[in-house]
Short mmCIF file of C-alpha atoms in Angstrom, two decimals:
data_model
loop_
_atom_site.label_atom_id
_atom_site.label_comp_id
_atom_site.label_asym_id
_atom_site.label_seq_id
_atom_site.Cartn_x
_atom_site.Cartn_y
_atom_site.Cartn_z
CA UNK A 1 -42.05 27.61 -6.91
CA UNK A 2 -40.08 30.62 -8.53
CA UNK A 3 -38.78 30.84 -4.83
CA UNK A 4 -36.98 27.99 -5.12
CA UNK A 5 -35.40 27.95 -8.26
CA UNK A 6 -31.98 28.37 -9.19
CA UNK A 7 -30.60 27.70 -5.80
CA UNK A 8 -26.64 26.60 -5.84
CA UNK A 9 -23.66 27.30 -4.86
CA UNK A 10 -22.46 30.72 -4.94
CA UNK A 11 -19.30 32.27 -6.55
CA UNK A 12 -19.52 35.40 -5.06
CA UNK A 13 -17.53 36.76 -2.18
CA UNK A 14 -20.29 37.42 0.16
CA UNK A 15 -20.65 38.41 3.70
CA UNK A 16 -23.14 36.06 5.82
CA UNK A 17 -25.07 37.34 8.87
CA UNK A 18 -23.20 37.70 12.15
CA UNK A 19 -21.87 39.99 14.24
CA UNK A 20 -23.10 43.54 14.19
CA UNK A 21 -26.17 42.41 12.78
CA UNK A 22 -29.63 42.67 15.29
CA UNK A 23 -31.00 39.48 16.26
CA UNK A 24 -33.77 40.64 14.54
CA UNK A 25 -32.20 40.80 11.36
CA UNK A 26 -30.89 37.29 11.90
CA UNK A 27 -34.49 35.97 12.56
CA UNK A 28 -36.28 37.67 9.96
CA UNK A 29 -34.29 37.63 6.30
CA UNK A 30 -34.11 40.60 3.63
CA UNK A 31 -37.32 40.33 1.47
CA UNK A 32 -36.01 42.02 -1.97
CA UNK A 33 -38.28 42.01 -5.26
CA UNK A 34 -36.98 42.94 -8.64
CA UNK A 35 -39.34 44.24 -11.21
CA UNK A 36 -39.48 44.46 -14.64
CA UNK A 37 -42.24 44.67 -17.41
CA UNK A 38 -42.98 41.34 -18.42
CA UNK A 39 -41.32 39.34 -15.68
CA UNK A 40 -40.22 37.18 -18.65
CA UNK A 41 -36.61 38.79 -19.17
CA UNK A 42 -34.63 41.25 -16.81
CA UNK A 43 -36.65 40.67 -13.56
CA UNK A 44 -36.13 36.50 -13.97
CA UNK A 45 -32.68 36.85 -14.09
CA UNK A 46 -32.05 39.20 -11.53
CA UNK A 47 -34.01 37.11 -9.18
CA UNK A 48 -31.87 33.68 -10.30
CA UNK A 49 -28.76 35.68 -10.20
CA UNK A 50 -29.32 36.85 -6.59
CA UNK A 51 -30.31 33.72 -5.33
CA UNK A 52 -27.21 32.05 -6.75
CA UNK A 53 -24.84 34.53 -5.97
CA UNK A 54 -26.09 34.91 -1.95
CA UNK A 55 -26.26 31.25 -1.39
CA UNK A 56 -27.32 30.37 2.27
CA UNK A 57 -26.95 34.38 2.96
CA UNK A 58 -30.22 35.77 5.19
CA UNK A 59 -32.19 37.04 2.30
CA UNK A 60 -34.74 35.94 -0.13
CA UNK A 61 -35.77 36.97 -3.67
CA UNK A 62 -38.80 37.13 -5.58
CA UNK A 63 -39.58 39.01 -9.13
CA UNK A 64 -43.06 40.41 -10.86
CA UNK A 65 -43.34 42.37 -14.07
CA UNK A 66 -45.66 45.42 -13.91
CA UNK A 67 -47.44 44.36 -17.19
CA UNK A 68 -46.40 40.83 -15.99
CA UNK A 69 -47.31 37.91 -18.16
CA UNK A 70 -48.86 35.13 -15.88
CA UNK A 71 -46.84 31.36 -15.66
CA UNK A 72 -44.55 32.24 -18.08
CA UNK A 73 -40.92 30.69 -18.26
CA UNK A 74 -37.46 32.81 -18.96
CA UNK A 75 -37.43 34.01 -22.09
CA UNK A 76 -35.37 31.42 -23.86
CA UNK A 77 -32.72 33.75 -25.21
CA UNK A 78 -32.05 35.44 -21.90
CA UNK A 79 -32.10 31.60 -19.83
CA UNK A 80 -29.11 30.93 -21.92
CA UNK A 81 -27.34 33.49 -20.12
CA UNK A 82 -27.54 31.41 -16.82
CA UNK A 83 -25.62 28.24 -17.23
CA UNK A 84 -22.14 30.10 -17.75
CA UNK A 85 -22.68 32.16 -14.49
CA UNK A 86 -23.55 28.77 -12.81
CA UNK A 87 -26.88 29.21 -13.04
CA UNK A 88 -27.90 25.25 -13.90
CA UNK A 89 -31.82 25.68 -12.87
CA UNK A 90 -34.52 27.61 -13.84
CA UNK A 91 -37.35 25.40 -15.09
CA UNK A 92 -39.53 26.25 -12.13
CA UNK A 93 -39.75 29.86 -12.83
CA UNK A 94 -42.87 31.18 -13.71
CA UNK A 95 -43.45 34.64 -14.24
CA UNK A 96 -46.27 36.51 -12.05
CA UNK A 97 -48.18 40.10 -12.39
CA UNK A 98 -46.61 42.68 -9.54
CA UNK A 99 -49.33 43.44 -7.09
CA UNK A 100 -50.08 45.30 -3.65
CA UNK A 101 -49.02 42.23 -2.09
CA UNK A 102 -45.45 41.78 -4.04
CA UNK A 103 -45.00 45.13 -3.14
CA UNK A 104 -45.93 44.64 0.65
CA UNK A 105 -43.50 41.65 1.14
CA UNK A 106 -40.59 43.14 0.38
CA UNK A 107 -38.33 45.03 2.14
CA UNK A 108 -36.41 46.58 -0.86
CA UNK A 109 -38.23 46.58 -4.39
CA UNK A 110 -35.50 47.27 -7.53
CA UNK A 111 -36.77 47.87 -10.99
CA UNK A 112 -35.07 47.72 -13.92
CA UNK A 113 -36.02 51.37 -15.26
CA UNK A 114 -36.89 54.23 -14.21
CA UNK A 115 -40.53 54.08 -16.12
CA UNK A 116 -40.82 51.25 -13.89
CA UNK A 117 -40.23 52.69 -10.39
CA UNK A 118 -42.68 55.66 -11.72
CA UNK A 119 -45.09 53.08 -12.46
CA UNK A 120 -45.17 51.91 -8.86
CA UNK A 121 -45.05 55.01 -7.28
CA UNK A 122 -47.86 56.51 -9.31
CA UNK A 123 -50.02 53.98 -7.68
CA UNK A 124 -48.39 53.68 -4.55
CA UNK A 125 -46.67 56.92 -3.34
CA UNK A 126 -46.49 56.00 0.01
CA UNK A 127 -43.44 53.29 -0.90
CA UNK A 128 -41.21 56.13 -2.12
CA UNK A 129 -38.34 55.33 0.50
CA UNK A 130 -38.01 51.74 -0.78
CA UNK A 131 -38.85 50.81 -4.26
CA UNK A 132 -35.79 52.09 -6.39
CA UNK A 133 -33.89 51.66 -9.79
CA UNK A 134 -31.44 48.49 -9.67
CA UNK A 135 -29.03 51.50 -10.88
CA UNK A 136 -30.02 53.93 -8.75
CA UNK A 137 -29.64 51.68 -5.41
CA UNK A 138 -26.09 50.85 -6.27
CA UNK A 139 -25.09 54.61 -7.10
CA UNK A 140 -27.02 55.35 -3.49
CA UNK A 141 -24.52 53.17 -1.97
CA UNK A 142 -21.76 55.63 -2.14
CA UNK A 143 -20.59 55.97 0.85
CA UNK A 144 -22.83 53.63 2.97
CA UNK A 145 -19.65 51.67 3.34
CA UNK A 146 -20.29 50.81 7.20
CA UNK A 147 -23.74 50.06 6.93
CA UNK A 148 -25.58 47.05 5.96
CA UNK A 149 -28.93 44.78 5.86
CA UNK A 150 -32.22 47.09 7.38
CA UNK A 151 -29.81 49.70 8.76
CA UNK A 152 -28.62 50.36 4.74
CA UNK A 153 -31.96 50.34 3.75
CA UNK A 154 -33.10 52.89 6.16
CA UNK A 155 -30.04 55.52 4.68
CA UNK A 156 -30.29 54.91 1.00
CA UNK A 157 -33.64 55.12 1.62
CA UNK A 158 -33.32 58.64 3.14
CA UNK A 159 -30.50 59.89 1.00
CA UNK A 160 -30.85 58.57 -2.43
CA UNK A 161 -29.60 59.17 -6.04
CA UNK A 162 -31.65 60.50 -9.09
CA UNK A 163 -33.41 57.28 -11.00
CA UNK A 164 -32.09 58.73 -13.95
CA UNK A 165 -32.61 56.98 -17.42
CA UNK A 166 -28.82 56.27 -17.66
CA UNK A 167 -29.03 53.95 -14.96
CA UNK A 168 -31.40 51.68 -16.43
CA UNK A 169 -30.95 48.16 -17.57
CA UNK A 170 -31.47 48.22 -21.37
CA UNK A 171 -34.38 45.87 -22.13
CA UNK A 172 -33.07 42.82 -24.18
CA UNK A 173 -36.69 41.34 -25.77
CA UNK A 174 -36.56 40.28 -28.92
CA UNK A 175 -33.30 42.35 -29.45
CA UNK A 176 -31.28 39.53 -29.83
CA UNK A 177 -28.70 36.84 -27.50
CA UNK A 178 -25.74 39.97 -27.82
CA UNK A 179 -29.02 42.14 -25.91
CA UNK A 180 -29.20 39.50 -23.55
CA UNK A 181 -25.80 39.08 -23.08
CA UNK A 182 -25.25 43.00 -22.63
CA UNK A 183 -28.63 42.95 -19.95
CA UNK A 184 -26.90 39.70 -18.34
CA UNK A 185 -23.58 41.38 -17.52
CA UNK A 186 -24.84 44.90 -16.79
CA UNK A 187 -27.44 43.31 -13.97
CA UNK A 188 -24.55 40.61 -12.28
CA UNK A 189 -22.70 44.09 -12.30
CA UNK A 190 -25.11 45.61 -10.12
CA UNK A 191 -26.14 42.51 -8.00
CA UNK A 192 -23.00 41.86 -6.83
CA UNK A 193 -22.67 45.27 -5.85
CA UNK A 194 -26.25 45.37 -3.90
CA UNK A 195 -25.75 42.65 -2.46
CA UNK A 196 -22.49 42.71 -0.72
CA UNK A 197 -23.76 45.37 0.71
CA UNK A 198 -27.00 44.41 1.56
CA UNK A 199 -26.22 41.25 3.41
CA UNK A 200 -25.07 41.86 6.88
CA UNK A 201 -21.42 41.41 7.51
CA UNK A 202 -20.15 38.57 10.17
#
């Protein structure tokens, strides 16, 4: 499944669950789900690059594209971006079309745009406190320093940043592999941002 590719070893400094985390935290992991419009490009490799870079960490990852193409591998040109972050797998990813129950799984959902995150809450208001920009969650995180895992979510989700169009992640289709490469580097960025501070410290 698209679950369970790209799984590896991690080269990112990351904090695994432990102390000062709930035990319900521990028993139930971080559902995040990255959107983008296609699921073919952006979304694919934020979900890879997650999973790689939080390892064994209590959190799992799953990606849709709101106009989502159904079965669809990477896009070639952006899967070549992998291997040199580590990223060795991703023949079982198949892209999927986001729906009510993508949306319900998760815990956090991070889009790529803003157009994206409007798209969602158009059709799902009610979601407003957790479905952000990739951009805008990391510029939320500002000074959120002592909090992590569902207790994070909880503040950025009350106290957030504008989804502005700046902090988008440019989309890379058919732009080119220097697109890709620029989309590649601009999402790791962010991850490794979120997710330090997402995953609950020891």
């Amino acid at each position: 499944t698209a679950d369970s590719a790209g799984r590896g070893a991690t080269e990112a400094t990351l904090p695994s669950a432990g102390r000062g985390a709930s035990e319900a935290s521990l028993e139930t992991p971080l559902k995040a789900l990255f959107v983008c419009t296609a699921n073919i490009c952006r979304s694919p490799f934020m979900e890879l690059t997650a999973r790689h870079l939080a390892g064994d960490s209590p959190i799992e990852f799953r990606s849709a594209g709101t106009h989502g193409f159904t079965d669809h591998p990477i896009n070639p040109e952006m899967a070549v971006t992998l291997a040199p972050r580590g990223i060795t797998s991703h023949e079982e990813f198949r892209s999927r079309p986001l729906t009510k129950t993508e949306l319900d799984w998760a815990d956090v959902v991070l889009t790529a745009e803003a157009d994206h995150r409007q798209f969602i809450l158009d059709d799902h208001p009610a979601l407003f406190r957790k479905v952000f920009t990739l951009g805008q969650f990391v510029d939320s995180l500002v000074g959120q320093d002592s909090l992590h895992g569902r207790e994070l979510l909880t503040a950025v989700g009350a106290h957030r940043t504008t989804a502005s169009s700046e902090l988008d992640v440019a989309d890379p289709y058919r732009r080119g592999p220097e697109a890709c490469e620029r989309a590649a580097a601009h999402i790791e960025s962010l991850l490794r941002t979120a997710l330090a501070a997402l995953v609950p410290q020891r």
